[in-house]
Amino acid sequence: MEFTSPEAQERYAALVRALPQVVVGLDFDGTLSPIVEDPTAARIHPEAAPVLRALAAEVRALAVVTGRPARQAIALGDLDEVGTALREAGTELYVFGQYGNERWSASRRRIVSPQPPHGLATFLRELPGVLREADAADAWVEEKGLAVAVHTRRLPEPGEAQRRLTAPLTALAERHDLAIEPGRHVLEVRAPGMHKGIAVRTVVEEVEAGGILFAGDDLGDLEAFEAVAELREEGLATLLVCSASEEQVALVERADVVVDGPDGVLELLRRLTADAAAARG
């Protein structure tokens, strides 16, 4: 765990003091769950559940904000069970899936979701031809209901394959009035107008939070980082945490704290819980 500046250390101390009014927002892949070659095989870190339960007693709410479909994140993270435990501690757990297009809470137990965007079905029909032309026919295409993710992790030189695909997939998405979101060896195509920053602001406003911590690992979390920075200017206690990796460094320069992957995220949350308890005396 590394603070990026003296100001970052001061922000951490202010967050500890405000913790009963704080929302803790967490990405899933690369933050709560280690990155794996097959995203369907991902699982929440085995130590995450007890860490989140302990933290729940100190904060206003917890929110998982992910690009995954909400139902998938709930299943892979055992978040239904975690949410029940958090509710017993008097704290709500929210899940914002597909960058905020879907939402679920432990109290309501129902996923609220819009219809798939117009143009997505046509995009899917035209996608194989674009992949062949970019010499990426073997990229794994994940249909997510409201979005389509093109994964290059299984291809030779996945970073180069992603760079090769970015321009043609962007052009195809724009022809169908869709947006493209780059991630760690993945390009996701979905409806424009929603992103993790909106989800962060939504939960902060709904619970009338006095602070927000957000932890993420890649470009899909950039809008959430920007939203937290704006909330800081509005007077909220904030902390930005980068779950760092060799694959993605885009968030490092924007973060207050840089940690080593999901292990480091949980170490930070443990410290936050302990420091809150110590502050109470």
Tab-separated table of C-alpha atoms in Angstrom:
chain	number	residue	atom	x	y	z
A	1	MET	CA	0.000	0.000	0.000
A	2	GLU	CA	1.513	3.303	-1.114
A	3	PHE	CA	0.191	6.828	-0.732
A	4	THR	CA	0.938	8.903	-3.807
A	5	SER	CA	1.380	12.238	-1.977
A	6	PRO	CA	1.186	13.895	1.442
A	7	GLU	CA	-2.238	15.212	0.387
A	8	ALA	CA	-3.351	11.631	-0.203
A	9	GLN	CA	-2.409	10.717	3.359
A	10	GLU	CA	-4.482	13.654	4.592
A	11	ARG	CA	-7.437	12.468	2.485
A	12	TYR	CA	-7.147	9.015	4.042
A	13	ALA	CA	-7.196	10.493	7.552
A	14	ALA	CA	-10.234	12.625	6.676
A	15	LEU	CA	-12.008	9.581	5.254
A	16	VAL	CA	-11.408	7.631	8.459
A	17	ARG	CA	-12.976	10.463	10.460
A	18	ALA	CA	-16.004	10.543	8.124
A	19	LEU	CA	-16.317	6.751	7.767
A	20	PRO	CA	-19.826	6.342	9.237
A	21	GLN	CA	-21.082	8.519	6.337
A	22	VAL	CA	-18.884	6.927	3.639
A	23	VAL	CA	-19.840	4.716	0.697
A	24	VAL	CA	-17.155	2.214	-0.304
A	25	GLY	CA	-17.324	1.517	-4.047
A	26	LEU	CA	-15.437	-1.402	-5.549
A	27	ASP	CA	-14.892	-2.711	-9.047
A	28	PHE	CA	-15.114	-6.501	-9.362
A	29	ASP	CA	-12.520	-7.914	-11.813
A	30	GLY	CA	-8.998	-6.945	-10.831
A	31	THR	CA	-10.202	-5.336	-7.604
A	32	LEU	CA	-12.306	-7.858	-5.666
A	33	SER	CA	-11.485	-10.770	-7.969
A	34	PRO	CA	-8.095	-11.702	-9.462
A	35	ILE	CA	-7.910	-11.424	-13.256
A	36	VAL	CA	-8.032	-14.851	-14.933
A	37	GLU	CA	-7.744	-15.943	-18.561
A	38	ASP	CA	-11.366	-17.118	-18.671
A	39	PRO	CA	-13.641	-14.419	-17.170
A	40	THR	CA	-16.355	-17.001	-16.509
A	41	ALA	CA	-13.938	-18.746	-14.131
A	42	ALA	CA	-13.345	-15.619	-12.023
A	43	ARG	CA	-14.254	-15.747	-8.356
A	44	ILE	CA	-14.238	-13.176	-5.609
A	45	HIS	CA	-11.080	-13.221	-3.480
A	46	PRO	CA	-11.545	-15.919	-0.820
A	47	GLU	CA	-10.882	-13.413	1.968
A	48	ALA	CA	-13.209	-10.714	0.613
A	49	ALA	CA	-16.428	-11.715	2.366
A	50	PRO	CA	-15.144	-11.474	5.976
A	51	VAL	CA	-13.294	-8.241	5.164
A	52	LEU	CA	-16.457	-6.676	3.738
A	53	ARG	CA	-18.541	-7.869	6.686
A	54	ALA	CA	-16.117	-6.247	9.133
A	55	LEU	CA	-16.044	-3.024	7.131
A	56	ALA	CA	-19.847	-2.930	6.907
A	57	ALA	CA	-20.117	-2.067	10.583
A	58	GLU	CA	-18.126	1.127	9.974
A	59	VAL	CA	-19.599	2.607	6.767
A	60	ARG	CA	-22.855	3.943	5.320
A	61	ALA	CA	-23.014	1.480	2.388
A	62	LEU	CA	-20.985	-0.722	0.060
A	63	ALA	CA	-21.381	-0.816	-3.719
A	64	VAL	CA	-19.895	-3.157	-6.299
A	65	VAL	CA	-19.716	-1.257	-9.592
A	66	THR	CA	-18.773	-3.551	-12.465
A	67	GLY	CA	-18.887	-4.019	-16.194
A	68	ARG	CA	-20.178	-7.537	-15.670
A	69	PRO	CA	-23.904	-8.299	-15.760
A	70	ALA	CA	-25.228	-7.870	-12.228
A	71	ARG	CA	-26.505	-11.440	-12.026
A	72	GLN	CA	-23.077	-12.776	-12.985
A	73	ALA	CA	-21.239	-10.614	-10.464
A	74	ILE	CA	-23.656	-11.651	-7.708
A	75	ALA	CA	-23.082	-15.333	-8.511
A	76	LEU	CA	-19.291	-15.136	-8.899
A	77	GLY	CA	-18.949	-13.071	-5.753
A	78	ASP	CA	-21.518	-14.855	-3.581
A	79	LEU	CA	-22.841	-11.324	-3.116
A	80	ASP	CA	-26.338	-12.488	-2.216
A	81	GLU	CA	-24.888	-14.159	0.888
A	82	VAL	CA	-22.539	-11.245	1.555
A	83	GLY	CA	-25.467	-8.837	1.223
A	84	THR	CA	-27.482	-10.771	3.796
A	85	ALA	CA	-24.610	-10.551	6.281
A	86	LEU	CA	-24.197	-6.840	5.622
A	87	ARG	CA	-27.908	-6.224	6.111
A	88	GLU	CA	-27.659	-7.927	9.491
A	89	ALA	CA	-24.937	-5.388	10.316
A	90	GLY	CA	-27.299	-2.608	9.272
A	91	THR	CA	-25.486	-1.770	6.029
A	92	GLU	CA	-26.814	-1.948	2.468
A	93	LEU	CA	-24.956	-3.665	-0.365
A	94	TYR	CA	-25.586	-2.425	-3.900
A	95	VAL	CA	-24.502	-4.008	-7.163
A	96	PHE	CA	-24.375	-1.822	-10.278
A	97	GLY	CA	-23.886	-4.136	-13.259
A	98	GLN	CA	-22.979	-3.378	-16.868
A	99	TYR	CA	-21.434	-0.032	-15.915
A	100	GLY	CA	-24.549	1.041	-14.016
A	101	ASN	CA	-27.217	-0.023	-16.506
A	102	GLU	CA	-28.332	-2.750	-14.085
A	103	ARG	CA	-28.794	-2.436	-10.348
A	104	TRP	CA	-29.523	-4.740	-7.424
A	105	SER	CA	-29.543	-4.278	-3.662
A	106	ALA	CA	-29.445	-6.735	-0.803
A	107	SER	CA	-32.704	-5.369	0.569
A	108	ARG	CA	-34.741	-5.607	-2.664
A	109	ARG	CA	-33.166	-8.724	-4.219
A	110	ARG	CA	-34.314	-7.806	-7.711
A	111	ILE	CA	-32.256	-6.752	-10.705
A	112	VAL	CA	-33.575	-3.663	-12.465
A	113	SER	CA	-32.442	-3.518	-16.095
A	114	PRO	CA	-33.315	-1.688	-19.321
A	115	GLN	CA	-33.929	-3.316	-22.706
A	116	PRO	CA	-30.892	-4.118	-24.914
A	117	PRO	CA	-29.819	-1.107	-26.969
A	118	HIS	CA	-31.090	-0.684	-30.501
A	119	GLY	CA	-28.368	-1.695	-32.948
A	120	LEU	CA	-26.652	-4.287	-30.752
A	121	ALA	CA	-28.098	-7.266	-32.630
A	122	THR	CA	-26.939	-5.881	-35.978
A	123	PHE	CA	-23.522	-5.121	-34.501
A	124	LEU	CA	-23.264	-8.765	-33.468
A	125	ARG	CA	-24.157	-10.007	-36.955
A	126	GLU	CA	-21.455	-7.852	-38.533
A	127	LEU	CA	-18.813	-8.485	-35.881
A	128	PRO	CA	-17.331	-11.782	-37.219
A	129	GLY	CA	-16.398	-10.152	-40.514
A	130	VAL	CA	-14.628	-7.283	-38.738
A	131	LEU	CA	-12.723	-9.741	-36.537
A	132	ARG	CA	-11.575	-11.734	-39.577
A	133	GLU	CA	-10.385	-8.603	-41.375
A	134	ALA	CA	-8.367	-7.620	-38.283
A	135	ASP	CA	-6.778	-11.080	-38.046
A	136	ALA	CA	-8.561	-11.680	-34.753
A	137	ALA	CA	-11.188	-14.236	-35.710
A	138	ASP	CA	-10.380	-16.301	-32.610
A	139	ALA	CA	-11.111	-13.473	-30.158
A	140	TRP	CA	-13.673	-14.552	-27.591
A	141	VAL	CA	-16.968	-12.726	-28.006
A	142	GLU	CA	-19.013	-12.489	-24.809
A	143	GLU	CA	-22.667	-11.587	-25.221
A	144	LYS	CA	-23.813	-9.805	-22.043
A	145	GLY	CA	-27.408	-8.952	-22.891
A	146	LEU	CA	-26.945	-5.187	-22.813
A	147	ALA	CA	-23.426	-5.257	-24.271
A	148	VAL	CA	-20.901	-7.279	-26.233
A	149	ALA	CA	-17.341	-7.783	-24.985
A	150	VAL	CA	-14.532	-8.797	-27.343
A	151	HIS	CA	-11.735	-10.403	-25.323
A	152	THR	CA	-8.194	-10.649	-26.711
A	153	ARG	CA	-6.585	-12.258	-23.642
A	154	ARG	CA	-6.526	-15.731	-25.254
A	155	LEU	CA	-4.934	-14.499	-28.495
A	156	PRO	CA	-1.184	-14.401	-29.196
A	157	GLU	CA	0.083	-10.960	-28.180
A	158	PRO	CA	-3.256	-9.880	-26.671
A	159	GLY	CA	-2.233	-6.259	-26.215
A	160	GLU	CA	-1.312	-5.884	-29.870
A	161	ALA	CA	-4.533	-7.662	-30.898
A	162	GLN	CA	-6.545	-5.181	-28.823
A	163	ARG	CA	-4.784	-2.228	-30.421
A	164	ARG	CA	-5.418	-3.710	-33.878
A	165	LEU	CA	-9.127	-4.127	-33.137
A	166	THR	CA	-9.788	-0.766	-31.511
A	167	ALA	CA	-10.260	1.321	-34.666
A	168	PRO	CA	-12.475	-1.103	-36.646
A	169	LEU	CA	-14.634	-1.986	-33.634
A	170	THR	CA	-15.019	1.694	-32.783
A	171	ALA	CA	-16.156	2.408	-36.335
A	172	LEU	CA	-18.619	-0.506	-36.289
A	173	ALA	CA	-20.005	0.568	-32.920
A	174	GLU	CA	-20.468	4.164	-34.054
A	175	ARG	CA	-22.377	3.043	-37.166
A	176	HIS	CA	-24.934	1.515	-34.815
A	177	ASP	CA	-25.003	4.391	-32.301
A	178	LEU	CA	-23.136	2.370	-29.697
A	179	ALA	CA	-20.211	3.274	-27.425
A	180	ILE	CA	-16.972	1.359	-26.949
A	181	GLU	CA	-15.186	0.903	-23.611
A	182	PRO	CA	-11.591	-0.409	-23.480
A	183	GLY	CA	-10.435	-2.566	-20.582
A	184	ARG	CA	-7.697	-5.042	-19.753
A	185	HIS	CA	-7.436	-7.044	-22.996
A	186	VAL	CA	-11.106	-6.414	-23.750
A	187	LEU	CA	-13.186	-3.999	-25.810
A	188	GLU	CA	-16.798	-3.668	-24.710
A	189	VAL	CA	-19.568	-2.252	-26.892
A	190	ARG	CA	-22.748	-0.962	-25.262
A	191	ALA	CA	-25.293	1.847	-25.281
A	192	PRO	CA	-23.887	5.343	-24.694
A	193	GLY	CA	-24.987	7.547	-21.828
A	194	MET	CA	-24.194	5.364	-18.821
A	195	HIS	CA	-20.890	4.774	-17.069
A	196	LYS	CA	-19.476	3.995	-13.645
A	197	GLY	CA	-19.231	7.662	-12.739
A	198	ILE	CA	-23.005	8.007	-12.944
A	199	ALA	CA	-23.402	4.895	-10.794
A	200	VAL	CA	-21.060	6.360	-8.160
A	201	ARG	CA	-22.977	9.629	-8.031
A	202	THR	CA	-26.290	7.746	-7.863
A	203	VAL	CA	-25.395	5.742	-4.771
A	204	VAL	CA	-23.779	8.737	-3.051
A	205	GLU	CA	-26.936	10.796	-3.565
A	206	GLU	CA	-29.369	8.021	-2.617
A	207	VAL	CA	-27.736	7.274	0.734
A	208	GLU	CA	-26.843	10.926	1.353
A	209	ALA	CA	-23.212	9.980	1.827
A	210	GLY	CA	-20.647	12.315	3.301
A	211	GLY	CA	-17.747	10.554	1.616
A	212	ILE	CA	-16.759	8.024	-1.030
A	213	LEU	CA	-13.888	5.587	-1.481
A	214	PHE	CA	-13.621	3.998	-4.906
A	215	ALA	CA	-11.206	1.248	-5.900
A	216	GLY	CA	-10.676	0.156	-9.502
A	217	ASP	CA	-8.042	-1.244	-11.797
A	218	ASP	CA	-8.468	-0.207	-15.444
A	219	LEU	CA	-9.838	2.260	-17.994
A	220	GLY	CA	-13.431	1.206	-17.345
A	221	ASP	CA	-13.065	2.800	-13.907
A	222	LEU	CA	-11.846	6.144	-15.223
A	223	GLU	CA	-15.282	7.805	-15.162
A	224	ALA	CA	-15.752	6.648	-11.562
A	225	PHE	CA	-12.416	8.245	-10.641
A	226	GLU	CA	-13.494	11.457	-12.351
A	227	ALA	CA	-16.823	11.464	-10.499
A	228	VAL	CA	-15.056	11.015	-7.162
A	229	ALA	CA	-12.694	13.882	-7.996
A	230	GLU	CA	-15.734	16.084	-8.690
A	231	LEU	CA	-17.340	15.041	-5.400
A	232	ARG	CA	-14.093	16.002	-3.655
A	233	GLU	CA	-14.454	19.506	-5.095
A	234	GLU	CA	-18.004	19.545	-3.716
A	235	GLY	CA	-16.686	18.980	-0.206
A	236	LEU	CA	-17.010	15.219	0.321
A	237	ALA	CA	-14.283	13.154	1.958
A	238	THR	CA	-12.835	10.983	-0.805
A	239	LEU	CA	-10.163	8.400	-1.506
A	240	LEU	CA	-9.189	6.975	-4.902
A	241	VAL	CA	-7.552	3.540	-4.844
A	242	CYS	CA	-5.767	1.931	-7.799
A	243	SER	CA	-5.559	-1.848	-7.775
A	244	ALA	CA	-2.369	-1.865	-9.805
A	245	SER	CA	-1.076	-4.419	-12.284
A	246	GLU	CA	1.613	-4.633	-14.956
A	247	GLU	CA	-1.112	-4.759	-17.629
A	248	GLN	CA	-2.768	-1.437	-16.796
A	249	VAL	CA	-1.292	1.696	-15.233
A	250	ALA	CA	-3.809	4.299	-16.426
A	251	LEU	CA	-5.236	4.959	-12.949
A	252	VAL	CA	-1.957	5.138	-11.029
A	253	GLU	CA	-1.349	8.848	-11.584
A	254	ARG	CA	-4.933	9.676	-10.567
A	255	ALA	CA	-4.982	7.568	-7.393
A	256	ASP	CA	-4.425	8.570	-3.787
A	257	VAL	CA	-3.386	5.048	-2.873
A	258	VAL	CA	-1.798	2.370	-5.062
A	259	VAL	CA	-2.083	-1.243	-3.911
A	260	ASP	CA	-1.000	-4.583	-5.332
A	261	GLY	CA	-4.130	-6.092	-6.890
A	262	PRO	CA	-7.027	-7.621	-4.936
A	263	ASP	CA	-4.716	-8.671	-2.086
A	264	GLY	CA	-3.725	-5.051	-1.656
A	265	VAL	CA	-7.328	-3.832	-1.855
A	266	LEU	CA	-8.329	-6.120	0.995
A	267	GLU	CA	-5.275	-5.081	3.017
A	268	LEU	CA	-6.367	-1.453	2.621
A	269	LEU	CA	-9.952	-2.241	3.685
A	270	ARG	CA	-8.676	-4.097	6.750
A	271	ARG	CA	-6.538	-1.122	7.696
A	272	LEU	CA	-9.481	1.219	7.174
A	273	THR	CA	-11.644	-0.880	9.471
A	274	ALA	CA	-8.939	-1.056	12.153
A	275	ASP	CA	-8.197	2.671	11.960
A	276	ALA	CA	-11.909	3.480	12.317
A	277	ALA	CA	-12.136	1.308	15.417
A	278	ALA	CA	-9.014	2.931	16.857
A	279	ALA	CA	-10.378	6.411	16.179
A	280	ARG	CA	-13.447	5.571	18.279
A	281	GLY	CA	-11.075	4.891	21.153
